Coordinates of C-alpha atoms in Angstrom, one line a residue:
Chain A
M1 CA 54.9 99.8 51.5
E2 CA 57.4 101.9 49.1
V3 CA 59.9 104.5 51.0
E4 CA 61.5 106.6 49.5
V5 CA 65.3 106.6 50.6
T6 CA 65.5 110.9 50.7
P7 CA 67.6 113.1 53.5
W8 CA 63.9 113.8 54.4
T9 CA 63.0 110.3 55.3
I10 CA 66.1 109.4 57.0
F11 CA 65.7 112.4 59.1
V12 CA 61.8 111.9 60.1
G13 CA 63.5 108.0 60.5
L14 CA 65.5 108.9 62.9
W15 CA 63.2 110.9 65.1
V16 CA 60.4 108.2 64.8
Y17 CA 63.1 105.7 66.3
F18 CA 64.3 108.3 69.0
V19 CA 60.9 108.8 69.7
V20 CA 60.4 105.4 70.4
M21 CA 63.2 103.8 71.7
V22 CA 64.2 106.6 73.6
F23 CA 62.2 109.1 74.8
I24 CA 59.2 107.1 75.4
P25 CA 60.8 104.3 77.7
A26 CA 63.0 107.2 79.4
C27 CA 59.2 108.7 80.2
F28 CA 58.4 105.4 82.7
G29 CA 62.0 104.5 83.3
I30 CA 62.6 101.3 81.1
G31 CA 65.2 100.3 79.1
M32 CA 64.9 98.5 76.1
G33 CA 67.8 96.5 76.3
G34 CA 70.2 97.7 73.6
R35 CA 72.3 99.2 75.6
K36 CA 73.1 96.0 78.2
I37 CA 74.3 94.2 74.7
Y38 CA 75.7 96.9 73.7
I39 CA 77.9 97.0 76.9
S40 CA 78.4 93.2 76.7
V41 CA 79.7 93.5 73.5
L42 CA 82.3 96.0 74.2
S43 CA 83.3 93.9 77.4
R44 CA 84.2 91.4 75.2
L45 CA 85.8 93.3 72.8
F46 CA 87.8 94.8 75.7
E47 CA 89.2 90.8 76.1
F48 CA 90.2 90.9 72.9
G49 CA 92.4 93.9 73.5
R50 CA 93.7 92.7 76.6
S51 CA 95.1 89.5 75.2
G52 CA 97.5 91.5 73.5
T53 CA 98.6 93.9 75.7
T54 CA 100.9 94.3 78.1
T55 CA 100.8 97.6 80.7
A56 CA 103.9 99.7 79.6
G57 CA 103.1 102.8 81.0
Y58 CA 104.0 105.2 84.0
K59 CA 103.2 102.6 87.1
S60 CA 104.1 103.5 91.3
P61 CA 107.0 102.7 92.2
L62 CA 105.6 101.3 95.0
A63 CA 104.6 97.8 95.7
T64 CA 102.3 97.8 98.2
P65 CA 101.9 100.2 100.9
T66 CA 104.4 99.0 104.0
T67 CA 103.7 101.6 106.8
E68 CA 101.2 100.7 109.8
K69 CA 97.5 102.1 109.3
D70 CA 97.1 102.7 112.6
L71 CA 98.3 106.0 112.3
N72 CA 96.2 106.8 110.0
F73 CA 98.3 108.0 107.2
P74 CA 96.4 107.9 104.0
P75 CA 97.5 104.7 101.8
T76 CA 100.0 105.9 99.3
T77 CA 99.4 103.5 96.1
L78 CA 96.3 103.0 94.4
Q79 CA 97.2 99.7 92.2
R80 CA 93.9 97.8 92.0
R81 CA 94.1 95.3 89.9
D82 CA 90.5 93.9 91.3
S83 CA 87.9 96.0 92.2
T84 CA 87.2 93.9 95.6
T85 CA 91.0 94.5 96.8
L86 CA 90.4 97.3 99.9
V87 CA 93.2 98.8 101.7
R88 CA 93.0 96.7 105.2
N89 CA 93.2 99.1 108.5
R90 CA 95.4 97.2 110.8
S91 CA 93.7 97.9 113.9
F92 CA 96.5 98.2 116.7
N93 CA 95.9 97.5 120.0
S94 CA 95.8 101.6 121.6
F95 CA 97.1 100.8 124.8
R96 CA 99.5 103.1 126.4
R97 CA 103.2 102.4 125.6
Q98 CA 106.4 104.7 125.6
F99 CA 107.8 106.6 123.3
H100 CA 110.3 104.7 121.6
L101 CA 113.1 106.5 119.4
V102 CA 112.7 103.9 116.7
D103 CA 108.8 105.7 116.3
V104 CA 110.3 108.0 113.9
C105 CA 110.7 105.7 111.4
E106 CA 107.0 105.1 110.9
F107 CA 106.7 109.0 110.1
A108 CA 109.7 108.7 108.1
S109 CA 109.1 105.7 105.9
N110 CA 106.1 107.5 105.4
A111 CA 107.0 110.8 104.0
V112 CA 109.4 108.8 101.8
E113 CA 106.8 107.2 100.4
S114 CA 104.8 109.9 99.8
I115 CA 108.3 111.2 97.8
I116 CA 107.9 108.7 95.3
D117 CA 104.2 108.5 95.2
D118 CA 101.9 111.2 95.9
E119 CA 98.3 110.0 97.5
V120 CA 96.5 113.4 96.9
T121 CA 97.9 114.5 92.9
K122 CA 96.6 110.8 92.4
G123 CA 93.4 111.3 94.0
F124 CA 92.9 113.9 91.3
S125 CA 94.6 112.5 88.2
A126 CA 92.3 109.9 85.9
E127 CA 91.9 106.0 88.0
Q128 CA 94.7 104.0 86.2
V129 CA 93.0 101.2 84.6
A130 CA 94.1 98.3 84.4
N131 CA 93.8 96.9 80.8
W132 CA 93.6 98.9 77.8
N133 CA 90.1 100.1 76.9
L134 CA 90.8 101.1 73.4
L135 CA 90.6 105.0 74.0
W136 CA 93.7 106.7 73.2
R137 CA 93.3 109.0 76.1
T138 CA 94.3 106.1 78.7
K139 CA 98.0 106.5 78.4
G140 CA 100.7 104.5 78.6
Y141 CA 100.5 101.7 76.1
H142 CA 103.0 101.1 73.0
F143 CA 101.9 99.3 70.0
I144 CA 101.2 95.7 70.2
S145 CA 100.1 94.7 67.2
W146 CA 98.1 95.0 63.5
R147 CA 94.7 93.6 64.7
L148 CA 94.4 96.0 68.0
T149 CA 95.5 98.9 65.9
C150 CA 92.6 98.2 63.0
V151 CA 90.4 97.4 66.2
Y152 CA 91.2 100.8 67.5
L153 CA 90.3 102.7 64.2
L154 CA 87.3 101.1 63.6
G155 CA 86.4 102.7 67.6
V156 CA 87.4 105.7 66.8
V157 CA 85.3 105.8 63.5
V158 CA 82.4 104.7 65.9
R159 CA 82.9 106.8 68.3
Y160 CA 83.1 110.0 66.6
F161 CA 80.9 109.3 63.7
I162 CA 78.2 107.2 64.8
L163 CA 77.6 107.7 68.5
L164 CA 78.2 111.2 68.6
P165 CA 76.3 112.5 66.4
M166 CA 73.3 110.1 67.9
R167 CA 74.2 110.9 71.3
L168 CA 74.5 115.0 70.7
I169 CA 70.9 114.4 69.0
C170 CA 69.7 112.7 72.4
I171 CA 71.3 115.3 74.6
S172 CA 70.2 118.8 72.5
A173 CA 66.4 116.7 73.1
S174 CA 67.0 116.4 76.8
L175 CA 67.7 120.1 77.2
T176 CA 65.0 121.2 74.8
W177 CA 62.7 119.0 76.6
L178 CA 63.8 120.4 80.4
V179 CA 63.9 124.1 79.0
L180 CA 60.4 123.6 77.2
V181 CA 59.3 121.5 80.7
M182 CA 60.2 124.7 82.6
F183 CA 58.9 127.2 80.8
V184 CA 55.2 125.5 80.3
F185 CA 55.3 124.9 84.0
S186 CA 56.1 128.7 84.9
V187 CA 53.5 130.5 83.4
L188 CA 50.9 127.7 84.4
P189 CA 48.7 128.3 87.2
Q190 CA 49.0 125.7 90.6
F191 CA 46.8 123.0 90.4
R192 CA 46.3 119.6 92.4
Y193 CA 49.1 117.2 90.6
R194 CA 51.4 120.0 89.9
R195 CA 54.7 119.2 91.6
A196 CA 54.3 115.5 90.8
I197 CA 54.0 116.0 87.4
E198 CA 57.0 118.8 87.2
N199 CA 59.3 116.1 89.0
W200 CA 58.5 113.2 86.3
S201 CA 58.7 116.1 83.5
T202 CA 62.4 117.2 85.1
T203 CA 62.9 113.2 85.6
V204 CA 62.4 112.5 82.0
A205 CA 64.8 115.3 81.1
H206 CA 68.0 113.1 83.4
R207 CA 67.3 110.1 82.0
L208 CA 67.0 111.6 78.3
F209 CA 70.5 113.4 79.0
C210 CA 71.7 109.7 80.6
R211 CA 70.5 108.1 77.4
G212 CA 72.6 110.5 75.5
L213 CA 75.5 109.5 77.5
T214 CA 75.0 105.4 76.8
A215 CA 74.9 105.7 80.5
E216 CA 74.3 101.8 82.2
I217 CA 73.1 102.7 85.4
R218 CA 72.9 99.6 88.1
Y219 CA 70.7 101.1 91.2
H220 CA 70.7 98.7 94.0
D221 CA 68.8 98.7 97.1
K222 CA 66.1 101.6 95.7
Q223 CA 63.9 101.3 98.8
N224 CA 66.6 103.6 100.6
A225 CA 66.0 106.2 97.8
A226 CA 65.5 109.7 99.8
L227 CA 62.3 111.4 101.3
P228 CA 61.5 115.0 101.0
G229 CA 62.5 116.2 104.6
G230 CA 65.7 114.4 104.1
V231 CA 69.4 115.3 102.9
C232 CA 70.9 113.0 100.5
V233 CA 74.6 112.9 100.7
A234 CA 77.1 111.0 98.1
N235 CA 80.9 110.8 96.9
H236 CA 81.3 113.1 94.1
T237 CA 82.9 112.4 90.8
S238 CA 81.6 114.9 88.2
P239 CA 78.2 116.8 87.6
I240 CA 76.9 113.8 85.8
D241 CA 76.7 112.5 89.2
V242 CA 73.4 115.2 89.4
V243 CA 71.9 113.9 86.3
V244 CA 72.4 110.4 87.2
L245 CA 71.1 110.5 90.6
S246 CA 68.1 112.7 89.3
S247 CA 67.0 110.1 86.8
E248 CA 65.6 107.8 89.3
V249 CA 64.6 110.3 92.8
P250 CA 63.9 114.5 92.1
Y251 CA 66.1 116.5 94.0
S252 CA 66.3 119.7 95.1
L253 CA 70.4 120.5 94.3
V254 CA 72.4 122.6 96.5
G255 CA 75.2 124.8 95.2
Q256 CA 76.6 128.2 94.8
R257 CA 75.5 130.4 91.8
H258 CA 77.5 130.2 88.7
G259 CA 77.7 132.5 85.5
G260 CA 77.5 131.6 81.7
A261 CA 76.3 128.6 80.6
M262 CA 76.1 127.1 84.3
G263 CA 74.4 129.8 85.3
M264 CA 71.5 129.8 82.8
L265 CA 71.1 126.4 83.7
Q266 CA 70.6 126.8 87.1
N267 CA 68.0 129.7 86.6
A268 CA 66.4 127.3 84.0
L269 CA 65.5 124.9 86.6
C270 CA 64.7 127.3 89.3
M271 CA 61.8 128.4 87.0
A272 CA 60.1 125.7 87.7
Q273 CA 61.5 123.4 90.7
N274 CA 62.9 124.6 94.3
H275 CA 66.5 124.6 94.4
V276 CA 68.6 126.3 96.7
W277 CA 71.2 128.0 94.8
F278 CA 74.0 130.6 96.9
E279 CA 75.3 133.5 95.8
R280 CA 79.4 133.1 96.5
S281 CA 79.4 135.8 98.6
L282 CA 76.8 133.8 101.3
V283 CA 78.8 130.5 100.8
N284 CA 81.3 131.3 103.9
D285 CA 78.0 131.9 106.1
R286 CA 77.3 128.9 107.6
A287 CA 74.5 130.1 109.5
A288 CA 72.5 131.6 106.7
V289 CA 73.3 128.6 104.7
G290 CA 72.2 126.0 107.5
K291 CA 69.0 128.5 107.8
R292 CA 67.5 128.4 103.9
L293 CA 68.6 124.2 103.9
R294 CA 66.2 124.1 107.2
D295 CA 63.8 126.1 105.8
H296 CA 64.0 123.8 102.5
L297 CA 63.8 120.9 104.1
S298 CA 61.1 121.6 106.9
D299 CA 58.4 122.2 103.8
K300 CA 57.3 118.3 103.2
R301 CA 55.9 118.9 99.6
N302 CA 60.1 120.3 98.4
N303 CA 62.2 117.7 97.3
P304 CA 64.7 116.0 99.2
I305 CA 68.4 117.7 99.3
L306 CA 71.2 116.4 97.2
I307 CA 74.4 117.4 98.5
F308 CA 77.9 116.3 98.1
P309 CA 79.7 117.1 101.1
E310 CA 83.3 116.6 100.0
G311 CA 82.6 120.3 98.3
T312 CA 84.7 119.2 95.2
C313 CA 85.3 116.5 92.3
I314 CA 87.2 113.5 93.3
N315 CA 88.2 110.8 90.7
N316 CA 86.2 108.3 92.1
T317 CA 88.9 105.8 94.0
K318 CA 88.6 108.0 97.5
V319 CA 86.7 109.9 99.5
Y320 CA 87.9 112.9 101.4
Q321 CA 86.7 114.8 104.5
F322 CA 82.8 115.8 104.4
K323 CA 82.0 118.7 105.1
K324 CA 79.9 118.3 108.3
G325 CA 77.2 120.9 107.7
S326 CA 75.0 118.7 105.9
F327 CA 75.2 116.6 108.7
E328 CA 74.2 119.3 111.4
L329 CA 70.9 119.9 109.9
N330 CA 68.5 117.9 112.2
A331 CA 67.4 115.8 109.3
P332 CA 67.6 111.9 108.1
I333 CA 70.5 111.0 105.9
Y334 CA 69.9 108.9 103.0
P335 CA 73.9 108.0 102.3
V336 CA 74.5 107.4 98.2
A337 CA 77.8 105.8 96.8
I338 CA 78.7 106.3 93.3
K339 CA 80.8 104.3 91.4
Y340 CA 81.9 104.6 87.5
D341 CA 83.5 101.8 85.6
P342 CA 86.3 103.3 84.4
Q343 CA 86.7 101.0 81.7
F344 CA 84.8 102.9 79.8
A345 CA 84.6 105.9 80.4
D346 CA 86.8 108.4 82.5
A347 CA 83.8 110.2 84.7
F348 CA 86.2 111.8 87.0
W349 CA 86.1 116.3 86.1
N350 CA 89.3 117.5 86.9
S351 CA 87.8 121.4 86.9
S352 CA 91.7 122.9 87.2
K353 CA 92.8 120.6 84.2
E354 CA 89.3 121.2 81.9
G355 CA 86.4 122.8 81.1
I356 CA 83.2 121.6 81.1
E357 CA 82.5 121.5 77.2
T358 CA 85.8 119.3 77.2
Y359 CA 84.5 117.3 80.0
L360 CA 81.4 116.7 78.3
F361 CA 82.9 116.3 74.6
R362 CA 85.5 113.9 76.2
L363 CA 82.4 111.8 77.7
L364 CA 80.3 112.1 74.3
T365 CA 83.2 110.5 72.7
S366 CA 84.0 107.3 75.5
W367 CA 81.8 104.0 74.8
A368 CA 79.8 104.7 77.5
L369 CA 79.0 105.8 81.1
V370 CA 79.0 102.4 83.4
A371 CA 78.3 103.1 87.2
D372 CA 77.0 101.3 90.2
V373 CA 75.0 103.3 92.5
W374 CA 74.1 102.3 95.8
Y375 CA 71.6 103.5 98.4
L376 CA 72.3 103.0 101.4
D377 CA 70.0 102.7 104.7
P378 CA 69.0 105.6 105.9
T379 CA 70.4 107.2 109.4
E380 CA 70.3 110.0 111.5
I381 CA 72.5 111.6 114.1
R382 CA 72.8 109.7 117.7
E383 CA 72.2 111.5 120.8
N384 CA 76.0 112.7 121.9
E385 CA 77.5 112.2 118.3
S386 CA 79.2 115.7 117.2
G387 CA 78.1 116.8 113.4
A388 CA 81.7 115.4 112.2
D389 CA 81.6 112.1 113.9
F390 CA 78.3 111.5 112.1
S391 CA 80.1 112.7 108.8
L392 CA 82.6 109.9 109.7
R393 CA 80.4 107.7 110.2
V394 CA 78.2 108.0 107.0
K395 CA 81.5 108.4 105.2
R396 CA 82.8 105.0 106.0
N397 CA 79.3 103.0 104.7
I398 CA 80.2 105.1 101.9
C399 CA 83.6 103.9 101.5
Q400 CA 82.7 100.3 102.3
K401 CA 79.6 100.0 99.7
G402 CA 81.6 101.5 97.1
G403 CA 84.9 99.8 97.5
L404 CA 86.3 103.2 98.1
V405 CA 89.5 104.5 100.1
E406 CA 88.9 106.7 102.9
I407 CA 91.1 109.7 103.1
G408 CA 91.0 111.7 106.8
Y409 CA 91.2 115.5 105.4
D410 CA 90.0 117.9 103.0
G411 CA 90.5 117.2 99.3
M412 CA 91.1 120.8 98.4
I413 CA 94.3 120.2 100.0
K414 CA 95.9 119.8 96.7
R415 CA 93.9 122.8 95.0
E416 CA 94.8 125.4 97.5
M417 CA 97.1 124.2 99.9
R418 CA 95.8 126.6 103.0
K419 CA 97.6 126.8 106.3
D420 CA 94.6 125.6 108.0
M421 CA 93.7 122.6 106.2
I422 CA 97.4 121.7 106.5
D423 CA 97.4 122.1 110.4
Q424 CA 94.5 120.2 110.5
A425 CA 95.5 117.3 108.9
K426 CA 99.1 116.9 110.6
D427 CA 96.9 117.3 113.7
S428 CA 94.7 114.0 112.9
I429 CA 98.3 112.4 112.1
S430 CA 99.7 113.5 115.3
K431 CA 96.6 113.0 117.3
T432 CA 96.6 109.1 116.4
Y433 CA 100.0 108.8 117.4
R434 CA 99.5 110.5 120.6
T435 CA 96.6 108.6 121.9
R436 CA 99.0 105.8 121.1
I437 CA 101.9 107.0 123.3
L438 CA 99.5 108.8 126.2
G439 CA 96.2 107.5 126.2
P440 CA 93.5 108.6 124.8
H441 CA 92.3 110.7 127.9
K442 CA 93.9 113.7 126.2
Chain K
M1 CA 128.7 112.2 89.7
G2 CA 126.8 114.5 87.8
S3 CA 127.5 118.0 88.4
H4 CA 125.8 119.0 86.1
P5 CA 122.2 118.2 86.1
S6 CA 120.6 116.1 83.2
R7 CA 117.5 115.8 82.0
H8 CA 117.4 112.0 80.3
L9 CA 119.1 109.1 81.9
D10 CA 122.2 107.7 80.7
N11 CA 122.8 104.2 80.6
E12 CA 126.1 105.0 82.3
V13 CA 124.2 106.8 85.0
V14 CA 122.1 104.0 85.3
A15 CA 124.4 101.3 85.8
T16 CA 126.7 103.2 88.1
L17 CA 123.4 103.4 90.5
V18 CA 122.5 99.6 90.1
S19 CA 126.1 98.6 91.4
E20 CA 125.8 101.6 93.8
T21 CA 122.5 101.1 95.4
G22 CA 121.2 97.9 94.4
F23 CA 117.9 99.2 92.8
S24 CA 117.3 97.3 89.5
R25 CA 117.7 98.6 86.4
K26 CA 113.4 99.1 85.8
Q27 CA 113.5 100.3 89.5
I28 CA 116.0 103.5 88.5
Q29 CA 113.8 104.4 85.2
R30 CA 110.5 104.5 87.6
L31 CA 112.6 106.6 90.2
H32 CA 113.5 109.1 87.3
C33 CA 109.8 109.1 86.0
R34 CA 109.1 110.2 89.4
F35 CA 111.9 112.7 89.7
S36 CA 111.3 114.3 86.2
S37 CA 107.2 114.9 87.2
L38 CA 108.8 116.4 90.7
D39 CA 110.8 118.6 88.8
K40 CA 108.5 121.5 88.0
D41 CA 111.1 123.9 86.1
K42 CA 112.8 121.4 84.4
L43 CA 115.8 121.9 85.8
G44 CA 116.9 118.4 85.8
C45 CA 117.4 118.9 89.2
L46 CA 115.3 119.1 92.2
K47 CA 114.9 122.2 94.7
R48 CA 113.2 122.2 98.4
S49 CA 110.2 123.9 96.8
D50 CA 109.4 120.8 94.5
L51 CA 109.7 118.6 97.5
E52 CA 107.2 121.4 99.4
H53 CA 105.0 121.1 97.2
I54 CA 104.2 117.1 97.6
S55 CA 100.9 118.1 100.0
E56 CA 101.5 114.4 101.5
L57 CA 104.9 115.3 102.4
H58 CA 103.6 119.1 104.0
I59 CA 100.9 117.2 106.2
N60 CA 103.5 114.4 107.8
P61 CA 104.6 115.9 111.4
L62 CA 108.0 114.6 110.7
G63 CA 107.8 115.9 106.6
V64 CA 110.4 118.7 107.2
R65 CA 113.0 116.2 108.7
I66 CA 112.7 114.2 105.8
I67 CA 113.1 117.0 103.5
D68 CA 116.4 118.2 105.3
A69 CA 117.6 114.6 104.8
F70 CA 118.0 115.2 101.2
F71 CA 119.1 118.6 101.5
P72 CA 121.5 118.3 104.0
G73 CA 123.6 121.1 105.1
D74 CA 123.5 124.4 102.1
R75 CA 122.7 122.2 99.5
T76 CA 120.1 123.5 97.2
E77 CA 119.7 121.3 94.4
L78 CA 119.4 117.7 94.2
S79 CA 120.7 115.5 91.5
F80 CA 119.2 112.4 90.3
P81 CA 121.9 110.3 91.6
D82 CA 121.9 111.5 95.1
F83 CA 117.9 111.4 95.5
V84 CA 117.8 107.6 94.8
H85 CA 120.8 107.2 97.1
V86 CA 119.0 109.0 99.9
L87 CA 116.1 106.4 99.4
A88 CA 118.8 103.3 98.8
V89 CA 119.0 103.4 102.7
F90 CA 115.2 102.1 102.6
R91 CA 115.3 99.3 100.3
P92 CA 114.3 96.1 102.8
G93 CA 117.4 94.5 104.1
Q94 CA 118.5 90.9 103.6
E95 CA 116.2 89.6 106.1
H96 CA 113.2 90.5 104.4
G97 CA 114.9 88.6 101.0
S98 CA 115.0 90.8 97.9
T99 CA 113.0 89.4 95.1
D100 CA 115.0 91.4 92.5
S101 CA 117.4 88.9 91.0
R102 CA 119.3 91.4 89.2
N103 CA 121.0 92.6 92.2
G104 CA 124.2 95.0 92.0
S105 CA 127.0 94.1 92.6
V106 CA 126.3 95.4 96.4
S107 CA 125.7 92.5 98.8
D108 CA 123.2 93.5 101.6
A109 CA 124.4 91.5 104.4
S110 CA 127.3 93.5 104.6
S111 CA 127.6 96.6 107.1
S112 CA 129.2 98.8 104.1
A113 CA 125.7 98.2 102.1
V114 CA 123.8 101.0 101.3
N115 CA 120.8 100.0 103.2
S116 CA 122.2 97.7 105.9
R117 CA 121.3 98.0 109.5
E118 CA 124.0 100.3 110.5
K119 CA 123.4 102.9 107.6
K120 CA 119.1 102.7 108.4
L121 CA 120.5 103.0 112.1
E122 CA 122.4 106.6 110.7
F123 CA 119.4 107.9 108.9
V124 CA 117.2 107.3 112.0
F125 CA 120.1 109.0 114.1
S126 CA 120.1 112.2 111.6
M127 CA 116.7 112.5 111.8
Y128 CA 116.8 113.4 115.9
D129 CA 120.0 115.2 115.4
V130 CA 119.0 118.4 114.0
N131 CA 122.4 120.8 113.9
N132 CA 124.3 117.7 112.7
D133 CA 127.0 117.6 115.6
G134 CA 127.0 113.8 116.1
V135 CA 125.4 114.1 119.2
I136 CA 121.6 113.7 119.9
S137 CA 120.7 116.7 122.8
K138 CA 118.0 116.9 124.9
N139 CA 116.8 119.9 123.3
E140 CA 116.7 118.4 119.9
L141 CA 114.9 115.1 121.1
S142 CA 112.1 117.3 122.6
K143 CA 111.5 119.1 119.6
I144 CA 111.6 115.7 117.2
F145 CA 109.1 114.4 119.8
Q146 CA 106.9 117.8 119.7
M147 CA 106.7 117.4 116.1
M148 CA 105.4 113.7 116.4
V149 CA 102.7 114.1 118.7
G150 CA 101.7 117.8 118.0
V151 CA 100.7 120.5 120.2
N152 CA 98.1 119.3 122.4
V153 CA 100.8 117.6 125.2
T154 CA 101.3 119.2 128.4
T155 CA 105.2 119.9 129.8
E156 CA 104.5 117.6 132.4
Q157 CA 104.4 114.9 129.6
L158 CA 106.9 115.5 127.5
E159 CA 109.3 115.9 130.7
Y160 CA 108.5 112.3 131.6
V161 CA 108.4 110.8 128.0
L162 CA 111.6 112.2 127.3
E163 CA 113.7 111.8 130.7
L164 CA 112.1 108.0 130.6
T165 CA 114.2 107.8 126.6
L166 CA 117.1 109.6 128.2
E167 CA 117.6 106.9 131.0
E168 CA 116.9 104.3 128.8
A169 CA 119.3 105.5 126.0
A170 CA 121.9 105.8 129.3
A171 CA 122.5 109.6 128.4
D172 CA 125.5 111.6 129.6
D173 CA 125.3 114.2 132.3
A174 CA 125.0 116.8 129.6
G175 CA 121.6 115.2 128.4
D176 CA 123.3 113.7 124.6
I177 CA 122.9 110.8 123.0
T178 CA 126.3 109.2 121.1
F179 CA 125.5 107.4 118.3
E180 CA 127.2 104.5 119.9
K181 CA 124.5 104.7 122.4
F182 CA 121.9 105.5 120.7
K183 CA 123.3 102.1 118.6
T184 CA 122.9 100.2 121.9
V185 CA 119.3 101.3 123.1
M186 CA 118.1 100.3 119.1
K187 CA 119.4 97.3 119.5
T188 CA 116.4 95.1 120.0
S189 CA 114.4 97.4 117.5
A190 CA 113.3 95.9 114.1
V191 CA 114.8 99.0 112.2
E192 CA 115.2 97.1 109.1
E193 CA 111.5 96.6 109.2
K194 CA 110.4 99.5 110.0
L195 CA 112.3 101.5 107.5
S196 CA 112.1 99.9 104.9
I197 CA 110.1 100.3 101.2
R198 CA 108.5 97.7 99.2
F199 CA 109.6 99.2 95.7
F200 CA 108.2 98.2 92.8
S201 CA 110.2 95.5 91.2

């Protein structure tokens, strides 16, 4: 078969390729295996790079945390050479004992550690990558060899001139599909399988978006996925979390109404699906928010709600305090842990440092987006358990599953050092000490 | 030591600090990195507010006292050498076998070493001695203790704990603890271990 190679045929060829290799698999949620091969090739490439480099960048002056963990001080260093190392919480016998003058040392050592190595700021700066992943943005590596530089430059060409255009096509296809679907359904009358088809369509859109990011997501324990009438909670790293999770299960999103592009997207999504968007002013009205969520949950035709209880994006190495609101809705909770592999892309969106467009561009020029998603066992609030304790329990499970560090206070503390947050954090540290000295009853 | 703050690290300064504090060159360079990142206004020295911006420090119940340790008396600017000198107290003592082979000429075992037991005890004493008059008064002890345990403590519990502590320290009639008495009470406590930080070497 003679086919003339003209720009038109190339264009058509690309579209055919796209529909067959990307769109149709996305409709059925199956992978063609291409991404898996790509990821393993990349891993081998990084090994190659690793053999030549030494880490010459900024490293924390601390070797390992030294202060006792029983005062619940947040750990101060994040040198994670292998992902299975967790900071161990030494549990001391909390029997009553007397105050000793030497007790001040614990506080002092921890204070000095925090001067040398700031935990909360580190929580908001991108996770250090132990070995160079051939991206300039992973800073701190000096020139090592010509061989490595050549590979790096080749990588730049591949990422910006081959991958980027392909991905842009995919992403725009995904968004076009989404808008189309929303529009179609907004004018269609209600019919029997309408919800199911709506959900399927948006799932396809999310899958397409994921493919556009060359996302290789491994979902574990899918049998625990959220059901209607339930609340799914997860640790938050970026808006992409929503896309990643929605590729498997249709959710109703909860959040503030934004302006600009995000606002338009929110409105588009609302055309066919039921999401819960709040006006800025209402966000602090806990009663009103609670009522709307409960109403949504009680209608079993609605999708399960997806909430990120941290309230803000964190750098995917630790989890800050969960806001207890979502745990007081009298609904089953479906916890999810998401862990991105920093080797392939830095998924963390630092909203105070970069806008969403810059962030997306960065993701689109990264190697890939590799992540693990664990669906934990569904759980409900126990009798005599407060919302706060319940949120703590769920957070602990998520941290353990995802290999993330637990932090006892509000993540917003770095964005704005509000007096009430500071007092609360201070008190949580004092409380542990107080219990040790004076006994648990006070 | 540099009365004018400098933003770059001279080799000479590093060498002096190495011999004075026992840190290695690498450690001093890393500390300088951190010092520079804390120096928001790029003045070459730190102000109180630079340290107060560290959230972790802010939420530490004794954070204020540590900042006081870096800014004693009327001092408003902290130079890098002074910064390192305060941190040097936290170097692990001889018993823990510093693995840093490039030690300065400071002998850890001698009591004049920057991180000796004596110096660590002095530091702990200064944490309590708020007005820096050489004795820990009952008021000062009460104040520091309250900072550590927070607000939910009854007056009876407070009194009880303070009385015990003062008795143990054999405080004089005025309820003051001198440094000598302080050292005696702390004889059995593992200050070298508790007031130590393992710096990356």
